[in-house]
mmCIF file with all atom_site columns, C-alpha atoms and ligand atoms in Angstrom:
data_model
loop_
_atom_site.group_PDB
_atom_site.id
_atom_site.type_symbol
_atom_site.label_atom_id
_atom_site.label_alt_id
_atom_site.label_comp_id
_atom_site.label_asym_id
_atom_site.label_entity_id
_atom_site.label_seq_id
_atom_site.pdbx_PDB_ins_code
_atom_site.Cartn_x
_atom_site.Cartn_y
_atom_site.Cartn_z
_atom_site.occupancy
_atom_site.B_iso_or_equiv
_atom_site.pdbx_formal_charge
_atom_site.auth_seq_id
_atom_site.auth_comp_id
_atom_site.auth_asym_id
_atom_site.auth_atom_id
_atom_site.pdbx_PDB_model_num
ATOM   1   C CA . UNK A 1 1   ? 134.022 93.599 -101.604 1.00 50.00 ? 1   UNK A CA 1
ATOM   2   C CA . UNK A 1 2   ? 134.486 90.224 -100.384 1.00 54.00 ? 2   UNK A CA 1
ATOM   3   C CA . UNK A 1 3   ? 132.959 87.592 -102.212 1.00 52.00 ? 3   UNK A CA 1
ATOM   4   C CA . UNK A 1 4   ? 131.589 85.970 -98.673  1.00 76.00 ? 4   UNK A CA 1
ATOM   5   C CA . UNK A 1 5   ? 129.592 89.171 -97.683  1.00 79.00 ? 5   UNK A CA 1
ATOM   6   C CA . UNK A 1 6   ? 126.327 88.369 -98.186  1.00 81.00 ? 6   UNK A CA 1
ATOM   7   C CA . UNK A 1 7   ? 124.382 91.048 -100.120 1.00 84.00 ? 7   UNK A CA 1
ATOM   8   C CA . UNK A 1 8   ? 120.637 91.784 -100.239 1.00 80.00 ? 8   UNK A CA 1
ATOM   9   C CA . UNK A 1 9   ? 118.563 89.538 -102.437 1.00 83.00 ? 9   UNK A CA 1
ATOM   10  C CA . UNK A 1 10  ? 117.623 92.722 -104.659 1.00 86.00 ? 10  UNK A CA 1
ATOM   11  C CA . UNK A 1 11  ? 121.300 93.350 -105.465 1.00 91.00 ? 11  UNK A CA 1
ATOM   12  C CA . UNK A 1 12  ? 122.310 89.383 -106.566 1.00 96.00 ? 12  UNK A CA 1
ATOM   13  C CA . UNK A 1 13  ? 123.693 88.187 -109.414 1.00 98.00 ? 13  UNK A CA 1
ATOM   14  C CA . UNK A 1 14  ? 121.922 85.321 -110.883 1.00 98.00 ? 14  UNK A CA 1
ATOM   15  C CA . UNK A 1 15  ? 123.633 82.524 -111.173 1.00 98.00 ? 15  UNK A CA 1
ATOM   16  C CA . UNK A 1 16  ? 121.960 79.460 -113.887 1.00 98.00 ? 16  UNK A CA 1
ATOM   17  C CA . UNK A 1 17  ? 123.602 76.131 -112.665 1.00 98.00 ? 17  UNK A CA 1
ATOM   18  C CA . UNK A 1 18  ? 122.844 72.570 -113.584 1.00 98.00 ? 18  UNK A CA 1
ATOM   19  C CA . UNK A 1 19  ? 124.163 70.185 -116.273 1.00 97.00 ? 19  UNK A CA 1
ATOM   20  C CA . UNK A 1 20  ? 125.919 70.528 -119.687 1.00 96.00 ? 20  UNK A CA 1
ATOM   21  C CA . UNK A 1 21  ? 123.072 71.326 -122.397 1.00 93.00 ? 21  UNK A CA 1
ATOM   22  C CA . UNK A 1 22  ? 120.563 72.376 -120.381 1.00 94.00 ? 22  UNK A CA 1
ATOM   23  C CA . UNK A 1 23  ? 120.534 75.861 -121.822 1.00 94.00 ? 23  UNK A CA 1
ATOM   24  C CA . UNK A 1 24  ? 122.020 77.809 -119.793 1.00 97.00 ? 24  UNK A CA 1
ATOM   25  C CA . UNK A 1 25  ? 123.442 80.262 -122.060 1.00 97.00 ? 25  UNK A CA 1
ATOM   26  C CA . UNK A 1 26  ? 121.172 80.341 -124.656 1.00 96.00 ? 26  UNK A CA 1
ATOM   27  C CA . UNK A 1 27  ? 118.531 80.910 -121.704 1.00 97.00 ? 27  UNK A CA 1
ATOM   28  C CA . UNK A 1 28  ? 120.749 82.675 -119.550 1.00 98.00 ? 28  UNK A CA 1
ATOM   29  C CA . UNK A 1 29  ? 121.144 85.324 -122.113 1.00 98.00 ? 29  UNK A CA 1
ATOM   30  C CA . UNK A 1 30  ? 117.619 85.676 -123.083 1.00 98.00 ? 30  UNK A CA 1
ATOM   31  C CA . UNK A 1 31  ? 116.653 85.911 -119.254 1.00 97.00 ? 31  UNK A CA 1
ATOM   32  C CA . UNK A 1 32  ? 119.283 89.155 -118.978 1.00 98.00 ? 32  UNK A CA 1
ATOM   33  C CA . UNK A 1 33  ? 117.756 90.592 -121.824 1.00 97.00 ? 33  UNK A CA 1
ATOM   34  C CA . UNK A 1 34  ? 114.224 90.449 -120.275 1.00 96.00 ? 34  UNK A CA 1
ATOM   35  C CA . UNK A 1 35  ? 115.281 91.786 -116.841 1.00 96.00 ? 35  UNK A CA 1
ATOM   36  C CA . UNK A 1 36  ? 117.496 94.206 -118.458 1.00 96.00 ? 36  UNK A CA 1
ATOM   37  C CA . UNK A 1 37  ? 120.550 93.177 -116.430 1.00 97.00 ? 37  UNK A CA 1
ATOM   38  C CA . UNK A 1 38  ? 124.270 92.424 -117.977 1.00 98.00 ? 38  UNK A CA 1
ATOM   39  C CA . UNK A 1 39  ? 125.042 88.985 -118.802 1.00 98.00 ? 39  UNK A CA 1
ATOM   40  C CA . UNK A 1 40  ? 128.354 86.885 -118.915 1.00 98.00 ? 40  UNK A CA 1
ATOM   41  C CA . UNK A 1 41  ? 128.839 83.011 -119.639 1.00 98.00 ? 41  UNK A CA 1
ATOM   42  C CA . UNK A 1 42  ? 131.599 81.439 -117.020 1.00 98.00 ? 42  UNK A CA 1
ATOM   43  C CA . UNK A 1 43  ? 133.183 79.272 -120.136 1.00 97.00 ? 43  UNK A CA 1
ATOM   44  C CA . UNK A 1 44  ? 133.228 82.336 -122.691 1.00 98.00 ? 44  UNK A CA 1
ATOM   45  C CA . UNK A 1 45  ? 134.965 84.343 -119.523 1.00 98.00 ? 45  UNK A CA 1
ATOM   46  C CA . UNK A 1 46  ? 137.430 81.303 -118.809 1.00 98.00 ? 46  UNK A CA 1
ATOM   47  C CA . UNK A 1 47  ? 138.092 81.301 -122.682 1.00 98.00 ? 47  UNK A CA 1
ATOM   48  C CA . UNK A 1 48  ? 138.867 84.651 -123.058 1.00 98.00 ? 48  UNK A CA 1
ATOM   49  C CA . UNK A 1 49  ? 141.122 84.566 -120.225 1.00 97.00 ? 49  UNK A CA 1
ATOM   50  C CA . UNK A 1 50  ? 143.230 81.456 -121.195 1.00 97.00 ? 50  UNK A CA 1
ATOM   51  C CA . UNK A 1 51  ? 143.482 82.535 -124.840 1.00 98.00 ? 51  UNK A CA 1
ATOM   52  C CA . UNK A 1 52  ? 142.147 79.213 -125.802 1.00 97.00 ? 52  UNK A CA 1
ATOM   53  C CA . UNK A 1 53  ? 139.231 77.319 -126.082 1.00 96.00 ? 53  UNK A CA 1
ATOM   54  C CA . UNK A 1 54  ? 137.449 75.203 -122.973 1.00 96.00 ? 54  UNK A CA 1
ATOM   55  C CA . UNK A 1 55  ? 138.888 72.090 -125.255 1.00 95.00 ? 55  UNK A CA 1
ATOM   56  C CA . UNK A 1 56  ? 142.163 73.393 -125.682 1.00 96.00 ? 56  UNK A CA 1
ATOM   57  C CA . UNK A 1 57  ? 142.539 74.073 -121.978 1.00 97.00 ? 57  UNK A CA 1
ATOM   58  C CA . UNK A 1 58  ? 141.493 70.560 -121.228 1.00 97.00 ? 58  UNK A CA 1
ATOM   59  C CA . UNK A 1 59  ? 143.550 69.282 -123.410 1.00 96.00 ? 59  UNK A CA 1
ATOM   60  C CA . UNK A 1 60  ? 146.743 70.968 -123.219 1.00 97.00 ? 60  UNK A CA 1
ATOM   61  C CA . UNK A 1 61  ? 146.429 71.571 -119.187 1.00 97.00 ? 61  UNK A CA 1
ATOM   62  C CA . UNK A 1 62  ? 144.449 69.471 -117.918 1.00 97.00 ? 62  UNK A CA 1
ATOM   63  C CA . UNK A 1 63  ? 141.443 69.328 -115.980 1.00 97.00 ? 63  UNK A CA 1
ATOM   64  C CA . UNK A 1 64  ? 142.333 70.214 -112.457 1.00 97.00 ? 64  UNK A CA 1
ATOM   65  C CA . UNK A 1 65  ? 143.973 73.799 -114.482 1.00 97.00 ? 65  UNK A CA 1
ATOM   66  C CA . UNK A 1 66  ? 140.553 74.518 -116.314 1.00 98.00 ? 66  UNK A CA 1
ATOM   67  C CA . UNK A 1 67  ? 139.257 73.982 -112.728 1.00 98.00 ? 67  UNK A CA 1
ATOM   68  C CA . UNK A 1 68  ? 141.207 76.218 -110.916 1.00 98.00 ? 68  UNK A CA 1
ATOM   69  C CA . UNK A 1 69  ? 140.901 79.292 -113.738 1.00 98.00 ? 69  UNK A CA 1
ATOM   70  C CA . UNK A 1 70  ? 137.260 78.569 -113.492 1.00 98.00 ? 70  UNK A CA 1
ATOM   71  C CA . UNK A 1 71  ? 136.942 79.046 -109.514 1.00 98.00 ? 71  UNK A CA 1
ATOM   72  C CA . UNK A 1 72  ? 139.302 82.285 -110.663 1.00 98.00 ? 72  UNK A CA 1
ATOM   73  C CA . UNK A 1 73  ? 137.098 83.424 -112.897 1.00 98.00 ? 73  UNK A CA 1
ATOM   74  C CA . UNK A 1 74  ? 133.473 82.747 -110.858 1.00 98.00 ? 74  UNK A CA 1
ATOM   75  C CA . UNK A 1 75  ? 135.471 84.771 -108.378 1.00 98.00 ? 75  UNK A CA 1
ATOM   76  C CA . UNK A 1 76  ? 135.867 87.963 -110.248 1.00 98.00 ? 76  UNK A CA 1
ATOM   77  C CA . UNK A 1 77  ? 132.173 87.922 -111.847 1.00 98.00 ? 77  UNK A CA 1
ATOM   78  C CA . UNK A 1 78  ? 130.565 87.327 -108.469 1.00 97.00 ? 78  UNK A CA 1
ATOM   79  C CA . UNK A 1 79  ? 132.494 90.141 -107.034 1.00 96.00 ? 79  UNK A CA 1
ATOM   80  C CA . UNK A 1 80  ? 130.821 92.337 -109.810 1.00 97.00 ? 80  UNK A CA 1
ATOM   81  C CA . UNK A 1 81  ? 127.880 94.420 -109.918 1.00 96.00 ? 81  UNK A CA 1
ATOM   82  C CA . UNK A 1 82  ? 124.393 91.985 -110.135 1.00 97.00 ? 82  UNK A CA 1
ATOM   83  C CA . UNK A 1 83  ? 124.100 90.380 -113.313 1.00 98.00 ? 83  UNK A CA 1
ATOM   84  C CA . UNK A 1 84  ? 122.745 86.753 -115.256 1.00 98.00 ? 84  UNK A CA 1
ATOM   85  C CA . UNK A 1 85  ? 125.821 84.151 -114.790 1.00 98.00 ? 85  UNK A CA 1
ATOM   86  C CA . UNK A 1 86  ? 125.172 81.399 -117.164 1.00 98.00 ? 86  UNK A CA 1
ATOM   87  C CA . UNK A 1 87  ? 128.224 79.517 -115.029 1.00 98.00 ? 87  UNK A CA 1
ATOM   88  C CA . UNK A 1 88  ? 129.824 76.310 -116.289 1.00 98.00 ? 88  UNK A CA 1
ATOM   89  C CA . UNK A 1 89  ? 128.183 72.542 -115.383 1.00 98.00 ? 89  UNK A CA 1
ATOM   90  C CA . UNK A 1 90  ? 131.279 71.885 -112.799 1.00 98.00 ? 90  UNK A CA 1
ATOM   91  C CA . UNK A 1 91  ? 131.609 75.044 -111.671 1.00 98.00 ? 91  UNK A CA 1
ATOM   92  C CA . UNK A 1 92  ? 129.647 73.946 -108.142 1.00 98.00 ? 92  UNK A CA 1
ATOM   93  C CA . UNK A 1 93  ? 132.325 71.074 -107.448 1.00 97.00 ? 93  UNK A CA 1
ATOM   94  C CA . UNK A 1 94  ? 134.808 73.705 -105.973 1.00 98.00 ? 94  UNK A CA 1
ATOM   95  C CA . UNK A 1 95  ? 133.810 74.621 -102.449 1.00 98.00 ? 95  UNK A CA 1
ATOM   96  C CA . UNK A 1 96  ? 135.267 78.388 -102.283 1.00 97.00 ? 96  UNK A CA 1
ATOM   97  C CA . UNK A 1 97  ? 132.808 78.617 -105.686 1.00 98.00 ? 97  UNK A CA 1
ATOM   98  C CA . UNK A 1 98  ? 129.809 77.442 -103.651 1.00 98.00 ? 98  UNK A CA 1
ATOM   99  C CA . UNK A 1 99  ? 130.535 79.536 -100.833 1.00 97.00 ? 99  UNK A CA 1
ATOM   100 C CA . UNK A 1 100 ? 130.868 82.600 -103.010 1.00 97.00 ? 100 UNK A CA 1
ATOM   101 C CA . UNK A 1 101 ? 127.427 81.875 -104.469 1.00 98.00 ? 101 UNK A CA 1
ATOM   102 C CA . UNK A 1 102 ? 125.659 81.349 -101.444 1.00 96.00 ? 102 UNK A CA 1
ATOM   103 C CA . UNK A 1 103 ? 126.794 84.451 -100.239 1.00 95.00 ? 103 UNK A CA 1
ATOM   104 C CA . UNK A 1 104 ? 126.367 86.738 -103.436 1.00 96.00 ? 104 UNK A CA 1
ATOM   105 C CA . UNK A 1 105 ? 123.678 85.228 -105.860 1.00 97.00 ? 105 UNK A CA 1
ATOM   106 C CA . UNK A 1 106 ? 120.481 83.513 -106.348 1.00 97.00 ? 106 UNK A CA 1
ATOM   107 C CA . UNK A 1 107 ? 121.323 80.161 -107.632 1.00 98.00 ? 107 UNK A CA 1
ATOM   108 C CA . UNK A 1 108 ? 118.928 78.853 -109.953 1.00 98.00 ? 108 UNK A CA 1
ATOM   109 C CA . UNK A 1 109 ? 119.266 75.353 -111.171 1.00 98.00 ? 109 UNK A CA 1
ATOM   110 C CA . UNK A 1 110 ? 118.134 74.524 -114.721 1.00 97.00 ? 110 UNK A CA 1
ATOM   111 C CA . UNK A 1 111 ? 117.058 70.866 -114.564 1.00 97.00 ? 111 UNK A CA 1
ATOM   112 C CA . UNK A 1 112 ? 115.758 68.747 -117.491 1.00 95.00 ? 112 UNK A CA 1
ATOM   113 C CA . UNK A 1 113 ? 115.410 65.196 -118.311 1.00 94.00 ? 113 UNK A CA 1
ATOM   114 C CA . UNK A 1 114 ? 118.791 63.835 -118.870 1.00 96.00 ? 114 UNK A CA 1
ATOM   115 C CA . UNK A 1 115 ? 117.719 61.830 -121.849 1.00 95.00 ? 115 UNK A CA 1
ATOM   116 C CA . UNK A 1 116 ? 116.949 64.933 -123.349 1.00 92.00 ? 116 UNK A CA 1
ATOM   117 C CA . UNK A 1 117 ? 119.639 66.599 -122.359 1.00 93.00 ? 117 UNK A CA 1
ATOM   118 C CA . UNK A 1 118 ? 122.288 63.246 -124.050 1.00 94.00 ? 118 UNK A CA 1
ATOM   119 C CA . UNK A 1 119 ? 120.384 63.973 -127.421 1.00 91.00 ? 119 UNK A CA 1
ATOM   120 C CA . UNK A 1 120 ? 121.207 67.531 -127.124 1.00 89.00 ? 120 UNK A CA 1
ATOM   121 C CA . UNK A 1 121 ? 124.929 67.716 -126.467 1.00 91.00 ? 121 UNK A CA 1
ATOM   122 C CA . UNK A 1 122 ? 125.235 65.305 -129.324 1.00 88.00 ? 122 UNK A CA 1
ATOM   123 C CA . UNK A 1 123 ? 124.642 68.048 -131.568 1.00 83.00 ? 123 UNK A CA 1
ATOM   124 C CA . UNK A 1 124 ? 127.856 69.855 -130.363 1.00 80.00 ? 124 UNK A CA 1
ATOM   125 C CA . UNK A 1 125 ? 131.103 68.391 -129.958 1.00 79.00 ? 125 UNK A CA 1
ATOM   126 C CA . UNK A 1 126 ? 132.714 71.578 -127.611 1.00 83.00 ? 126 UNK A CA 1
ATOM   127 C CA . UNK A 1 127 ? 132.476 69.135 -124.635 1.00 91.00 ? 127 UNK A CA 1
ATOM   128 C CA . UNK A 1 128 ? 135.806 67.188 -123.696 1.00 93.00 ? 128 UNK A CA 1
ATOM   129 C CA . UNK A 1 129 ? 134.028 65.345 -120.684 1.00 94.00 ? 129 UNK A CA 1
ATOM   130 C CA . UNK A 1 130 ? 131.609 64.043 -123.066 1.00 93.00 ? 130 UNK A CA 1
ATOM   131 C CA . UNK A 1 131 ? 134.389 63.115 -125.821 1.00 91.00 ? 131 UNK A CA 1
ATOM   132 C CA . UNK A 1 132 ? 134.697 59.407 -126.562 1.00 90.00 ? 132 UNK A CA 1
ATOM   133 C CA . UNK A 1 133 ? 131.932 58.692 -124.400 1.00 92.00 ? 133 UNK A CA 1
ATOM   134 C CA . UNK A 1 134 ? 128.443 57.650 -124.427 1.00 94.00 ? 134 UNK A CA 1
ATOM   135 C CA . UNK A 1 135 ? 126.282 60.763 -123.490 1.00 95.00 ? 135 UNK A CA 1
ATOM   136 C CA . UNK A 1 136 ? 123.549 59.699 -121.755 1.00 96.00 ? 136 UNK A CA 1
ATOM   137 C CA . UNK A 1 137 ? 126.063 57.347 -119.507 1.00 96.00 ? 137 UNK A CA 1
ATOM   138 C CA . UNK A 1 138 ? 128.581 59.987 -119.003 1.00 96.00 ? 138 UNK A CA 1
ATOM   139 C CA . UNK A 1 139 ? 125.625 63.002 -118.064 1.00 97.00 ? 139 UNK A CA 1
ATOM   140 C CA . UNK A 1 140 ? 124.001 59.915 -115.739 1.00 98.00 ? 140 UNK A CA 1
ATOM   141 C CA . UNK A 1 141 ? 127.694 59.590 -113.519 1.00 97.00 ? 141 UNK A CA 1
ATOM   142 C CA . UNK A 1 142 ? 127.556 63.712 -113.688 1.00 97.00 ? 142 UNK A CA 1
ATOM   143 C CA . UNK A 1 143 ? 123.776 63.833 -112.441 1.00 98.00 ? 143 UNK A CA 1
ATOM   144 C CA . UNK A 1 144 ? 124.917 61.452 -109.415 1.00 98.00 ? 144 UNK A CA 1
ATOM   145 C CA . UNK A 1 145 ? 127.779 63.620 -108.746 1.00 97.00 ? 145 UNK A CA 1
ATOM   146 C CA . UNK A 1 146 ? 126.543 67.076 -108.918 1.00 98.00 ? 146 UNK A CA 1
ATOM   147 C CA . UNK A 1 147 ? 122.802 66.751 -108.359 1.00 98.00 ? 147 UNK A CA 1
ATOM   148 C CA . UNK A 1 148 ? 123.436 67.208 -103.930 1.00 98.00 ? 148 UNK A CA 1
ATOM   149 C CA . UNK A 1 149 ? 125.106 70.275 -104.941 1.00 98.00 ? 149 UNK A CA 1
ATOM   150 C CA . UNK A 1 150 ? 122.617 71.433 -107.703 1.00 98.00 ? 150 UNK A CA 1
ATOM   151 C CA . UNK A 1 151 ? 119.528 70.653 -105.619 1.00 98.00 ? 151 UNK A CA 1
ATOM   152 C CA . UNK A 1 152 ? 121.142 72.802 -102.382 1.00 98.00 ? 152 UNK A CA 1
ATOM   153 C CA . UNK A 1 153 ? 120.060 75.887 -105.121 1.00 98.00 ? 153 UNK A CA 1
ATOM   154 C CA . UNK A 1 154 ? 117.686 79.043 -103.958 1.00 97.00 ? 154 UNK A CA 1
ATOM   155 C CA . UNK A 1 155 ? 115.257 78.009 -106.733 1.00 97.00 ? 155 UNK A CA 1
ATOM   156 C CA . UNK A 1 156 ? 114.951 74.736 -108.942 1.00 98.00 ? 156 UNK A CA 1
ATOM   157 C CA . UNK A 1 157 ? 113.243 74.979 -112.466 1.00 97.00 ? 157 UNK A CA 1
ATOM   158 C CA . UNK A 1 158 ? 112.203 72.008 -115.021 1.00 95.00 ? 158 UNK A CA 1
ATOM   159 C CA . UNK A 1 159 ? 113.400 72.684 -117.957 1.00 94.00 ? 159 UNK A CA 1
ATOM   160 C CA . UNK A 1 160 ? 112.386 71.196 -121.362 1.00 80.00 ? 160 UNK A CA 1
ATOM   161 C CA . UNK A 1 161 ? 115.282 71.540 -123.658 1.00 64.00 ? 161 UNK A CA 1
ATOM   162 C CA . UNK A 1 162 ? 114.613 73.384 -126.592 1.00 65.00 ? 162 UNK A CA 1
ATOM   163 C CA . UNK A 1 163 ? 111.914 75.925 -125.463 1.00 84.00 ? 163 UNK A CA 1
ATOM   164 C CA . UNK A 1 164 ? 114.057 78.339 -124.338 1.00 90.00 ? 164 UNK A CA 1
ATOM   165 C CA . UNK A 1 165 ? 111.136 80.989 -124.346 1.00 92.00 ? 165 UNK A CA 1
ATOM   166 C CA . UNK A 1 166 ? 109.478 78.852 -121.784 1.00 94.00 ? 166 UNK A CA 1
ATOM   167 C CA . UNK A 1 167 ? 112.699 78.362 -119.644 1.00 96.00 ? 167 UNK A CA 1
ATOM   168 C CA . UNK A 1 168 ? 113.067 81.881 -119.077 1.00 97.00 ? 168 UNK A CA 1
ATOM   169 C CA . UNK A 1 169 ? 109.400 82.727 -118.427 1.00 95.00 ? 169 UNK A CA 1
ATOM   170 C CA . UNK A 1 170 ? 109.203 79.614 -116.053 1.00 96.00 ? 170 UNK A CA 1
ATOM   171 C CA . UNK A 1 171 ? 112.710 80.909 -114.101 1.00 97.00 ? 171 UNK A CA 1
ATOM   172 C CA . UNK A 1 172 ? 111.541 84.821 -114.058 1.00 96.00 ? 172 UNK A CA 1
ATOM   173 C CA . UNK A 1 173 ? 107.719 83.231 -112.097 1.00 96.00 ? 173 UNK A CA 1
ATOM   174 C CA . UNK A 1 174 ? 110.073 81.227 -109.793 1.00 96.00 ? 174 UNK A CA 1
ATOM   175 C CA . UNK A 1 175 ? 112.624 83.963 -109.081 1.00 96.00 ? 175 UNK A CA 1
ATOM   176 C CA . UNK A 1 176 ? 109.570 86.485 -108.593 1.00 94.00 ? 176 UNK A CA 1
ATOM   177 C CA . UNK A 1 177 ? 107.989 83.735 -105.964 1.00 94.00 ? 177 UNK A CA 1
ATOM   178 C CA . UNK A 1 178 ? 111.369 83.195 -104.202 1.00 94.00 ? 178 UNK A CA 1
ATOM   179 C CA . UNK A 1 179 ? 111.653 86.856 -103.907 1.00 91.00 ? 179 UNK A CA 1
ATOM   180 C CA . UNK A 1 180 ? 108.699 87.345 -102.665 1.00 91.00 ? 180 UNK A CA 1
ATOM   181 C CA . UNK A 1 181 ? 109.316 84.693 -99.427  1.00 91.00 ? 181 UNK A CA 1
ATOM   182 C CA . UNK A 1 182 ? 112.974 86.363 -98.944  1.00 89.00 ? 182 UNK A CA 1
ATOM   183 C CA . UNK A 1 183 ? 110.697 89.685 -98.448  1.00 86.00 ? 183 UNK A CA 1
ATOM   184 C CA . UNK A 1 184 ? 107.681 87.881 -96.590  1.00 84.00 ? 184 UNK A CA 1
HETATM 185 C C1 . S3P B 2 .   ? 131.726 71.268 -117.806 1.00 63.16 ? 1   S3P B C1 1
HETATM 186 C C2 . S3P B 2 .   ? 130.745 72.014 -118.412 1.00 63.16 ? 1   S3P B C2 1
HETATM 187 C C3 . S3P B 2 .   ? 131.044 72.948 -119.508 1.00 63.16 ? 1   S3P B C3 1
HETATM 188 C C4 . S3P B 2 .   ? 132.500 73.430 -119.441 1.00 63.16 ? 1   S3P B C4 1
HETATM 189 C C5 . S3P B 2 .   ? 133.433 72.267 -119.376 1.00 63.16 ? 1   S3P B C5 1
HETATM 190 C C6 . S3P B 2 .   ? 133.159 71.367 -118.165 1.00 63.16 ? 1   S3P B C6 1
HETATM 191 C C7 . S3P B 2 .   ? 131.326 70.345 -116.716 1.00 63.16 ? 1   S3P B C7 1
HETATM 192 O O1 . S3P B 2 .   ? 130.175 74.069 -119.409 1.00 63.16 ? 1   S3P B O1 1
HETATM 193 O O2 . S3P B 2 .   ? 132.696 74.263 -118.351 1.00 63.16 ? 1   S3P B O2 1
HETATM 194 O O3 . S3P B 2 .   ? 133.295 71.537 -120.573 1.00 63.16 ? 1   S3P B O3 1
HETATM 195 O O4 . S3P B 2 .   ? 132.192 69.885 -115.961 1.00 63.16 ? 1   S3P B O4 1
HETATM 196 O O5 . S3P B 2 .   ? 130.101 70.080 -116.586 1.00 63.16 ? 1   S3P B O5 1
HETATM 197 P P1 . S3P B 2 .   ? 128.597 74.029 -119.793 1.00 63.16 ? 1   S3P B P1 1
HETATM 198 O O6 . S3P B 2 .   ? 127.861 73.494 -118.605 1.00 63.16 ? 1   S3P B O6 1
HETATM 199 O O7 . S3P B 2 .   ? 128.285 75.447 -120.065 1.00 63.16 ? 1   S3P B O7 1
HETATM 200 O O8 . S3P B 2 .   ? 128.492 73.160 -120.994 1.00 63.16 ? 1   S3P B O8 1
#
């Protein structure tokens, strides 16, 4: 099926976007788990496709490579059956990616504090946009960037880093209201 069908809201995928370290896999696959639906993470996916690591794509290839694989691979997993897409931060840059959402998911973005969020992805160093470069600076140029393209999502959720519990109670309440307009 084409990715730019649009499906009924009962049959899409959902699709976590918003920032590095927000939680969206770590939530993502708790929030599968309590609506009993498949999961997949857009990096792991990428990974296992490339035979290397998100870092060693980025650093061997470059960014506009891990870019294109990762509009290849949001392609495939939004053409699958309904399921909890943890997908990567950038992921919404590429316009036949945003198209392909619209059409097939229920975009939820995961937004949190970005201080919170700099003091988080310190903890980690998977990150090659952050690499060499002061987080809370670096997520602050990403925020201005991406946050017209995160805010254009079905349903927006606060996030505070940490409790993922929370996270996924607060996103089931808001994807249970949204469905209930789609129906009204
Ligand atoms: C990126 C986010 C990362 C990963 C890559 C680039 C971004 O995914 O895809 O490092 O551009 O924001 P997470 O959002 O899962 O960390």
């Amino acid at each position: 099926m084409s990715p730019l069908v649009a499906i009924p809201v009962h049959e899409r995928t959902i699709a976590l976007v918003g920032l590095m370290g927000v939680g969206k896999s770590t939530v993502g696959r708790r929030l599968a788990k309590r609506l009993a639906l498949p999961f997949a993470d857009g990096d792991v996916e990428i990974e296992a496709a490339a035979g290397m690591t998100v870092s060693d794509i980025f650093a061997r290839l470059g960014e506009a490579e891990f870019r294109a694989g990762e509009a290849r691979v949001m392609k495939r997993l939004l053409e699958a059956p309904r399921m909890v897409l943890a997908t990567g931060g950038g992921a919404i840059l590429n316009a036949e990616t945003r198209a392909a959402l619209q059409a097939r998911a229920v975009t939820v973005w995961m937004r949190a504090d970005l201080k919170t969020v700099a003091e988080r992805v310190q903890r980690r160093d998977t990150r090659p946009l952050l690499r060499g470069r002061d987080p809370l600076q670096a997520l602050t140029a990403m925020a201005e960037a991406r946050y017209p393209f995160y805010s254009q999502a079905d349903v927006t959720v606060d996030v505070a880093t940490g409790a993922h519990g929370e996270a996924v109670e607060a996103i089931v309440r808001a994807l249970d209201a949204w469905n209930a307009e789609q129906a009204a």
